mmCIF file of C-alpha atoms in Angstrom:
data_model
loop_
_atom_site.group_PDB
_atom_site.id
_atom_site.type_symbol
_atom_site.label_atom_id
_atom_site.label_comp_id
_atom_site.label_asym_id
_atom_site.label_seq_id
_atom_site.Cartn_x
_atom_site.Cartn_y
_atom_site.Cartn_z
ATOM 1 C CA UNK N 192 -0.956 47.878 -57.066
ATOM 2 C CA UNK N 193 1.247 46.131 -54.722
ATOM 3 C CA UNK N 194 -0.905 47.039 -51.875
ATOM 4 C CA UNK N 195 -3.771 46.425 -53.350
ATOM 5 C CA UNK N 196 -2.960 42.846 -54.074
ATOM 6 C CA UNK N 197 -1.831 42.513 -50.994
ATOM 7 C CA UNK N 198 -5.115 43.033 -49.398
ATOM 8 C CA UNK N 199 -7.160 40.783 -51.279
ATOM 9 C CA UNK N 200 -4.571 38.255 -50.878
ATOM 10 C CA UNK N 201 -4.839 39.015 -46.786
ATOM 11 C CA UNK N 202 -8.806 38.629 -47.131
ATOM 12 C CA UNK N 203 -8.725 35.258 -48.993
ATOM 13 C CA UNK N 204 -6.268 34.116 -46.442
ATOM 14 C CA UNK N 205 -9.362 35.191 -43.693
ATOM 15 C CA UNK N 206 -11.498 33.626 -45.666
ATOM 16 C CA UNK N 207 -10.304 30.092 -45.759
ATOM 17 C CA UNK N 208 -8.783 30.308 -42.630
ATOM 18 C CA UNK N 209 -11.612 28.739 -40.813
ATOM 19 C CA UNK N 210 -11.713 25.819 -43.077
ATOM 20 C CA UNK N 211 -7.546 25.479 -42.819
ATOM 21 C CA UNK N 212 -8.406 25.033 -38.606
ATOM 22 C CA UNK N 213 -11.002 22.744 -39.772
ATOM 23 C CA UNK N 214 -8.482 20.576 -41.741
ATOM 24 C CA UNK N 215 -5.814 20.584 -39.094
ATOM 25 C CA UNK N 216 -8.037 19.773 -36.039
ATOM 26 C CA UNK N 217 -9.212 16.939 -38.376
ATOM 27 C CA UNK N 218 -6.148 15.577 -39.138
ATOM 28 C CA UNK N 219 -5.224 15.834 -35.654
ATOM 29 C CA UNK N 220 -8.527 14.144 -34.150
ATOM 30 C CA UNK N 221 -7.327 11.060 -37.134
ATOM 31 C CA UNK N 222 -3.432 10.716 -35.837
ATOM 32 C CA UNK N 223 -4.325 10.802 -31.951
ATOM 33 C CA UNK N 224 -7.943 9.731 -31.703
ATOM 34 C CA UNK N 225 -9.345 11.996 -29.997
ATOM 35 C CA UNK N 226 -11.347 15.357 -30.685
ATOM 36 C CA UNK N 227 -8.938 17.970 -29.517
ATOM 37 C CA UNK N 228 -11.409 21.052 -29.853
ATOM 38 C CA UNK N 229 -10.430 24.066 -31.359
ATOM 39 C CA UNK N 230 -6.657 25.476 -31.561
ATOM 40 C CA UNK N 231 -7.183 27.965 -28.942
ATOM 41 C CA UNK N 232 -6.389 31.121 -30.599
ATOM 42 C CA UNK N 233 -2.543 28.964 -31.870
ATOM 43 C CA UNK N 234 -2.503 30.896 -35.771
ATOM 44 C CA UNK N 235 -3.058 27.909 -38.364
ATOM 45 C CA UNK N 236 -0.306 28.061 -39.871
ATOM 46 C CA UNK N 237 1.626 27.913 -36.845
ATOM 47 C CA UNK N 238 -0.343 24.724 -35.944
ATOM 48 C CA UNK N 239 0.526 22.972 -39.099
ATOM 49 C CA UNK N 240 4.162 23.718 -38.961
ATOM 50 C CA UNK N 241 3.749 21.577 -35.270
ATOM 51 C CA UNK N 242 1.841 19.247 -36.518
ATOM 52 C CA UNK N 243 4.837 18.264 -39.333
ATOM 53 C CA UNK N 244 7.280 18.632 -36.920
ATOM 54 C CA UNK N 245 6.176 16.515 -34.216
ATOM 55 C CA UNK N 246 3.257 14.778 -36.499
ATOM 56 C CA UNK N 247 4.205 13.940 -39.669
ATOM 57 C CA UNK N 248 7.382 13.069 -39.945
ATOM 58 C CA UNK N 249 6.912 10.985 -36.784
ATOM 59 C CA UNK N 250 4.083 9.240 -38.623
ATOM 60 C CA UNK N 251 6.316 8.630 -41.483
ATOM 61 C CA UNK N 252 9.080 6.887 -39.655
ATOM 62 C CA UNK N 253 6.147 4.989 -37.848
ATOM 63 C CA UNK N 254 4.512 4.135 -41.162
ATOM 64 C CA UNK N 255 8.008 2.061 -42.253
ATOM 65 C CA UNK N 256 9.321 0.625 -39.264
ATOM 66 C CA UNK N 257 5.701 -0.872 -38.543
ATOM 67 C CA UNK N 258 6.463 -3.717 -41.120
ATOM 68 C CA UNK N 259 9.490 -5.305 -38.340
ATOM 69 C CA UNK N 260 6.637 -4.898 -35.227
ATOM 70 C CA UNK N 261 4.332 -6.569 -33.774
ATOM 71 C CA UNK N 262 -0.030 -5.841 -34.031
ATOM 72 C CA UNK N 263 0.377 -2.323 -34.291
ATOM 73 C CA UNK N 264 -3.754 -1.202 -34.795
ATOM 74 C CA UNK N 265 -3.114 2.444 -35.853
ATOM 75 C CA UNK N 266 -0.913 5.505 -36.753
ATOM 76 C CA UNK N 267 2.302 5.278 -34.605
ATOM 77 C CA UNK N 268 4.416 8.411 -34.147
ATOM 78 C CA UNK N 269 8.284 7.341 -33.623
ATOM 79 C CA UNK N 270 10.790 10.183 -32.913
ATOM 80 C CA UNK N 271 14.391 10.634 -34.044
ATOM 81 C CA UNK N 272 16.877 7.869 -33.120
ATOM 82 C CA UNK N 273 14.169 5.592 -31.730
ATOM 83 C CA UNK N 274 15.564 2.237 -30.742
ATOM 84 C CA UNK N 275 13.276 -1.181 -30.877
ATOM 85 C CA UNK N 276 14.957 -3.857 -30.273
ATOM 86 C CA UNK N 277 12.917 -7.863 -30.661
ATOM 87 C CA UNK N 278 10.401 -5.265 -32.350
ATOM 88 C CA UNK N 279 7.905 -8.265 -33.090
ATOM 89 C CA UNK N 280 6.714 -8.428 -29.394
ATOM 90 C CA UNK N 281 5.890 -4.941 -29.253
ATOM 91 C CA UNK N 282 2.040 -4.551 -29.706
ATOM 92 C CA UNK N 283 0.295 -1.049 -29.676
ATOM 93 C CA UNK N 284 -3.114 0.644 -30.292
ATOM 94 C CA UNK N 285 -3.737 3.655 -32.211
ATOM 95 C CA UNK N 286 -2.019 6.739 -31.713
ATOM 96 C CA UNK N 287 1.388 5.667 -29.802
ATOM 97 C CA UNK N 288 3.878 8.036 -29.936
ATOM 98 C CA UNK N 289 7.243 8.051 -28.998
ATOM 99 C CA UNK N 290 9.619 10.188 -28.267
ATOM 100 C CA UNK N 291 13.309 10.736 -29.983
ATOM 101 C CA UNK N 292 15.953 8.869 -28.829
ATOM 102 C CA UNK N 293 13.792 6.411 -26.817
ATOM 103 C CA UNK N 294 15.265 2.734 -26.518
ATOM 104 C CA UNK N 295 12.849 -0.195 -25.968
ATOM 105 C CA UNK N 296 14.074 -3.530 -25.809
ATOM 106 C CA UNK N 297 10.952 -5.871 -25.983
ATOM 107 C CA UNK N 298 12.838 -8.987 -25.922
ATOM 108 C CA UNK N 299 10.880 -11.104 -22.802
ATOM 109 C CA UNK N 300 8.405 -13.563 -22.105
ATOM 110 C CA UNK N 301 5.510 -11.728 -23.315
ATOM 111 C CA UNK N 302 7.148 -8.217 -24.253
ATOM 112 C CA UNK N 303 5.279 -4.654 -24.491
ATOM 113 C CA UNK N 304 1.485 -4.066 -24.824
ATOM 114 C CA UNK N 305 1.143 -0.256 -25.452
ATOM 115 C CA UNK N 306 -2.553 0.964 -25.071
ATOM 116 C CA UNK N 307 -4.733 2.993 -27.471
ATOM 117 C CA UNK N 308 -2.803 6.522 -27.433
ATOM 118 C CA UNK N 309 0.146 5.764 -25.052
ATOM 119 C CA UNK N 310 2.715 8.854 -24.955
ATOM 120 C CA UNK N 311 6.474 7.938 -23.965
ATOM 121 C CA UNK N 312 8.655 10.991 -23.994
ATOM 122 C CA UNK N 313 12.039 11.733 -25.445
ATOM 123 C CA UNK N 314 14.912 9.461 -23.982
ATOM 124 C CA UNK N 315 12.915 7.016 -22.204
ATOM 125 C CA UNK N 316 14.314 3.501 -21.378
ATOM 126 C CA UNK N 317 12.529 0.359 -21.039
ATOM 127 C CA UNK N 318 14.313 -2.852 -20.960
ATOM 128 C CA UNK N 319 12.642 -6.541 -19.951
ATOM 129 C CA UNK N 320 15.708 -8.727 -19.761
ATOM 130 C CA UNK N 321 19.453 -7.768 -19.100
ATOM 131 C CA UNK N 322 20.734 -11.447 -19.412
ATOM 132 C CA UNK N 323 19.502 -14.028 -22.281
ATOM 133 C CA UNK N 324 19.327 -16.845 -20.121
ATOM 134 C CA UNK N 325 16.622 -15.123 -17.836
ATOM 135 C CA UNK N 326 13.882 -13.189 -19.748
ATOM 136 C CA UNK N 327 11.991 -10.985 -18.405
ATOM 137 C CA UNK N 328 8.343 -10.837 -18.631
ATOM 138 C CA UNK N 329 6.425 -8.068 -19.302
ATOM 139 C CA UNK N 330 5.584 -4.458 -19.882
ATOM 140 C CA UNK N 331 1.657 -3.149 -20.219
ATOM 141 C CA UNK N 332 0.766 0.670 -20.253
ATOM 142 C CA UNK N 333 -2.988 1.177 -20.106
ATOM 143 C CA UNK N 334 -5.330 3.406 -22.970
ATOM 144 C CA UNK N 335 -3.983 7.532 -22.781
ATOM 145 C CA UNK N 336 -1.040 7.193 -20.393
ATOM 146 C CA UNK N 337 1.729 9.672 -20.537
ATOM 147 C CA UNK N 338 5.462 8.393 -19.456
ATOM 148 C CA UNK N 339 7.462 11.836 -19.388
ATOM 149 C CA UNK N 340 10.908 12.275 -20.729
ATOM 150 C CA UNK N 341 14.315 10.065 -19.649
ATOM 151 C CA UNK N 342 11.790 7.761 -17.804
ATOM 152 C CA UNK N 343 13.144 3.867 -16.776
ATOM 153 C CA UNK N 344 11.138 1.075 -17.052
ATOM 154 C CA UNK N 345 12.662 -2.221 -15.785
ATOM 155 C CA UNK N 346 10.605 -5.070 -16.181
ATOM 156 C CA UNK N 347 12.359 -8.371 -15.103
ATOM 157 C CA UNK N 348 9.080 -8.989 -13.385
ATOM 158 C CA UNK N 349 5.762 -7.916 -14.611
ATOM 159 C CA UNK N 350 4.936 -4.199 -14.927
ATOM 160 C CA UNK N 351 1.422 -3.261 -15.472
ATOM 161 C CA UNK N 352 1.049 0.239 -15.188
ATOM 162 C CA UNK N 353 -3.118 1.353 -16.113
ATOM 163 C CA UNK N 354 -5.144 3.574 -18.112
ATOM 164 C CA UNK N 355 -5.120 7.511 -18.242
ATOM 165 C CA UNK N 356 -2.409 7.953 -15.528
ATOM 166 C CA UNK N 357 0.299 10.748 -15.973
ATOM 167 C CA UNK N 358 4.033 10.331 -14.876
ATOM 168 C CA UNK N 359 6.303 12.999 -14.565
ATOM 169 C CA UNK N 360 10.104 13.091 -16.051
ATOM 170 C CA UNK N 361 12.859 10.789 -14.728
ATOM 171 C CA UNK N 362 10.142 8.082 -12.951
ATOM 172 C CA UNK N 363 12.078 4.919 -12.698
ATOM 173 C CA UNK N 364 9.957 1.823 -12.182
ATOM 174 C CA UNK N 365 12.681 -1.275 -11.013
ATOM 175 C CA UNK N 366 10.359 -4.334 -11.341
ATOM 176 C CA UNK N 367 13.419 -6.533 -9.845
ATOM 177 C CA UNK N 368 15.426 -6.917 -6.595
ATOM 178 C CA UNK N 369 19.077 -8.051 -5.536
ATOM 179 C CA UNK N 370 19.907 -10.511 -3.037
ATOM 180 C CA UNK N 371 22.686 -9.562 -0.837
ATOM 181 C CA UNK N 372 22.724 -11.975 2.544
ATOM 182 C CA UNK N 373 25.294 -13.489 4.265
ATOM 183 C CA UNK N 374 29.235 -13.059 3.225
ATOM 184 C CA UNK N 375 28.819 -14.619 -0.658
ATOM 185 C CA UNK N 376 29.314 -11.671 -3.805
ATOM 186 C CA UNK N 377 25.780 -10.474 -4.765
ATOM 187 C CA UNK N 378 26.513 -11.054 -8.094
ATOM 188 C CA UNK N 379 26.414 -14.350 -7.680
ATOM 189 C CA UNK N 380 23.235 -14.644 -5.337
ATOM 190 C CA UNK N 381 20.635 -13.940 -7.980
ATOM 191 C CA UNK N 382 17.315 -11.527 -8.270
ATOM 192 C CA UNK N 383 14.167 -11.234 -6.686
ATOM 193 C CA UNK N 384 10.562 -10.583 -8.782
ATOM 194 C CA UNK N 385 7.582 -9.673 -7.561
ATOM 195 C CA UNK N 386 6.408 -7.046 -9.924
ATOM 196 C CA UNK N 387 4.712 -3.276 -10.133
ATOM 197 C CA UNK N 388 1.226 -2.244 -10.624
ATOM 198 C CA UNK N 389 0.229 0.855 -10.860
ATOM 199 C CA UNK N 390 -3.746 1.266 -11.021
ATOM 200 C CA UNK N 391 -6.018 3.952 -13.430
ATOM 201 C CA UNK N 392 -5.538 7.859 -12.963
ATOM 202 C CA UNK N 393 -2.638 7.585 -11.182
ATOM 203 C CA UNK N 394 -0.096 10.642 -11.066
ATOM 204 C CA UNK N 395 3.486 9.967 -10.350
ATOM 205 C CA UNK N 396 5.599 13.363 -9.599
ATOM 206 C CA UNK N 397 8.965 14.083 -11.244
ATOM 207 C CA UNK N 398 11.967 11.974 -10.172
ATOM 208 C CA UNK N 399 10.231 9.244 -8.347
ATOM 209 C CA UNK N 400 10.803 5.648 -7.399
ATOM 210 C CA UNK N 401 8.688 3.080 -7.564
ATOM 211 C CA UNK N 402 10.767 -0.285 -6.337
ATOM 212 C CA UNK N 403 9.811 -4.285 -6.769
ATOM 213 C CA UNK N 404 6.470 -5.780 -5.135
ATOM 214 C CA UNK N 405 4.853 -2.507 -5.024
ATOM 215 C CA UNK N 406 0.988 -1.953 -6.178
ATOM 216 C CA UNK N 407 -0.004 1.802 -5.946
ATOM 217 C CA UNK N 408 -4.129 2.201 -6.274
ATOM 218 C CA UNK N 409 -6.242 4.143 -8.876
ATOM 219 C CA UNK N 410 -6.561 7.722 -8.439
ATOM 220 C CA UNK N 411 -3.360 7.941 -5.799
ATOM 221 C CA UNK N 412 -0.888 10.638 -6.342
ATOM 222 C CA UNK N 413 2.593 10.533 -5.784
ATOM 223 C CA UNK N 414 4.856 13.232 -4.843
ATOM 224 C CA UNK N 415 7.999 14.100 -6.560
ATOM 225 C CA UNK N 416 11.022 12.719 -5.610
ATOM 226 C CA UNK N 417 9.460 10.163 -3.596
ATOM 227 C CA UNK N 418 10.825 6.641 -3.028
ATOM 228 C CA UNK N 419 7.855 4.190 -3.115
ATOM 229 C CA UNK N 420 8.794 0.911 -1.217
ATOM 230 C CA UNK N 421 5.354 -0.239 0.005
ATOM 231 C CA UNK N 422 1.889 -0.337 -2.047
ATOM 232 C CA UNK N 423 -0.255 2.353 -1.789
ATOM 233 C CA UNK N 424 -4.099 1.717 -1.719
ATOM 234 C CA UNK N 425 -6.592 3.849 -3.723
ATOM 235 C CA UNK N 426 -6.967 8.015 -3.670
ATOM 236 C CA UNK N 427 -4.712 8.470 -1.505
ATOM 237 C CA UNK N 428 -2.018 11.563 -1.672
ATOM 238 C CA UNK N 429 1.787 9.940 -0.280
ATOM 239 C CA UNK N 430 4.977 11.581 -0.736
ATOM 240 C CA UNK N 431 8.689 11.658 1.058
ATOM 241 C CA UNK N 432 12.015 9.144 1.341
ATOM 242 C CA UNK N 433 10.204 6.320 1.694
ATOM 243 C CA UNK N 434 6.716 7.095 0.697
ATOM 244 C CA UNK N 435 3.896 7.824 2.998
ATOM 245 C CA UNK N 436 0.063 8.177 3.032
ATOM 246 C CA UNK N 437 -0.233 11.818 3.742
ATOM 247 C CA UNK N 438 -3.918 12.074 3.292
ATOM 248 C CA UNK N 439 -6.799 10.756 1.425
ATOM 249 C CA UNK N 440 -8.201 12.248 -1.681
#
């Protein structure tokens, strides 16, 4: 009997399983926006046990901490232990998600503008301002971008980073220089700000640097572990300690 049952309950599973990947690439096309296709062969169950994990709950904790945000136009996904700090001038489009233990402190001029679907991995950093008397001014990550895990994102000066570009783990972005001449303490001789821009369909490698009054163009690639310290135009591949133009794309 046991067997039996067994088997018919096997076969009604096959028969709604279909509609149950159905559901869940629905749901999934609703949080991030975008039609993800089919599961590719990932068991639905399997893929709804993810989706709760990294989805819902996520969702959840976006859901109530929205209220103390800025314009926030869709679902956001915030991870465990997510810091926000001057939350109102943080703006985002649908789909955001980030990652646990990420701390943002949007306190600035004109804080953090997060694009439609904007991924920023677990542990990232971005801070605008280190002293209240001298605010930063901004941070603006284009539509689809992915910022990888334990990135930095310094923004004394304005960093405008563009649509659908991908950057590795541990990129740190340092929108703001020291001065250091003659025999007087640094500390006491101020900062520099020119500001970073990093153009569409960009891909920044693992571990790389990208320092103050550099602009790196659309569809370039960076190496990894490769110290940028003058712009970069357009498709072009650069790479090493500093960076160089190693070939066009």
């Amino acid at each position: 009997m046991r067997k039996g049952y067994a088997c018919a309950r096997g076969r009604r599973y096959r028969l709604y399983l279909p509609l149950l990947n159905r559901i869940i690439i629905v749901l999934m096309k609703y949080a991030r926006g975008r039609d993800l296709g089919t599961l590719g062969g990932v068991p639905a169950r399997r893929a709804l046990t993810q989706i709760v994990r990294r989805g819902a709950l996520p969702l959840l904790r976006g859901s109530v901490r929205r209220i103390l945000l800025g314009r926030i136009e869709g679902p956001l996904f915030i991870g465990r232990g997510v810091r926000i700090l001057s939350g109102s001038q943080l703006t985002a489009g649908r789909g955001v998600f980030i990652g646990d233990y990420s701390y943002i402190n949007c306190y600035s001029q004109n804080g953090v503008r997060l694009g439609h679907r904007v991924t920023i991995r677990e542990f990232a950093w971005l801070q605008l301002t280190s002293g209240l008397d001298e605010p930063g001014d901004r941070i603006e990550i284009g539509n689809e971008t992915y910022i990888g895990p334990r990135s930095t994102l310094g923004a004394a000066a304005p960093l405008v980073i563009g649509k659908r570009c991908q950057i590795g783990a541990n990129v740190s972005f340092v929108a703001e220089g020291h001065l250091f001449a003659g025999d007087r303490d640094i500390y006491k001789q101020g900062v520099t700000r020119k500001g970073i821009k990093i153009g569409d369909d960009c891909w920044i490698g693992n571990n790389v640097v990208v320092l103050d009054g550099v602009e790196i163009g659309s569809g370039t690639v960076i190496g990894a572990g490769a110290v940028v310290t003058e712009s970069i135009p357009d498709r072009c591949i650069a790479f090493g300690v500093p960076a160089k133009v190693k070939r066009a794309r």
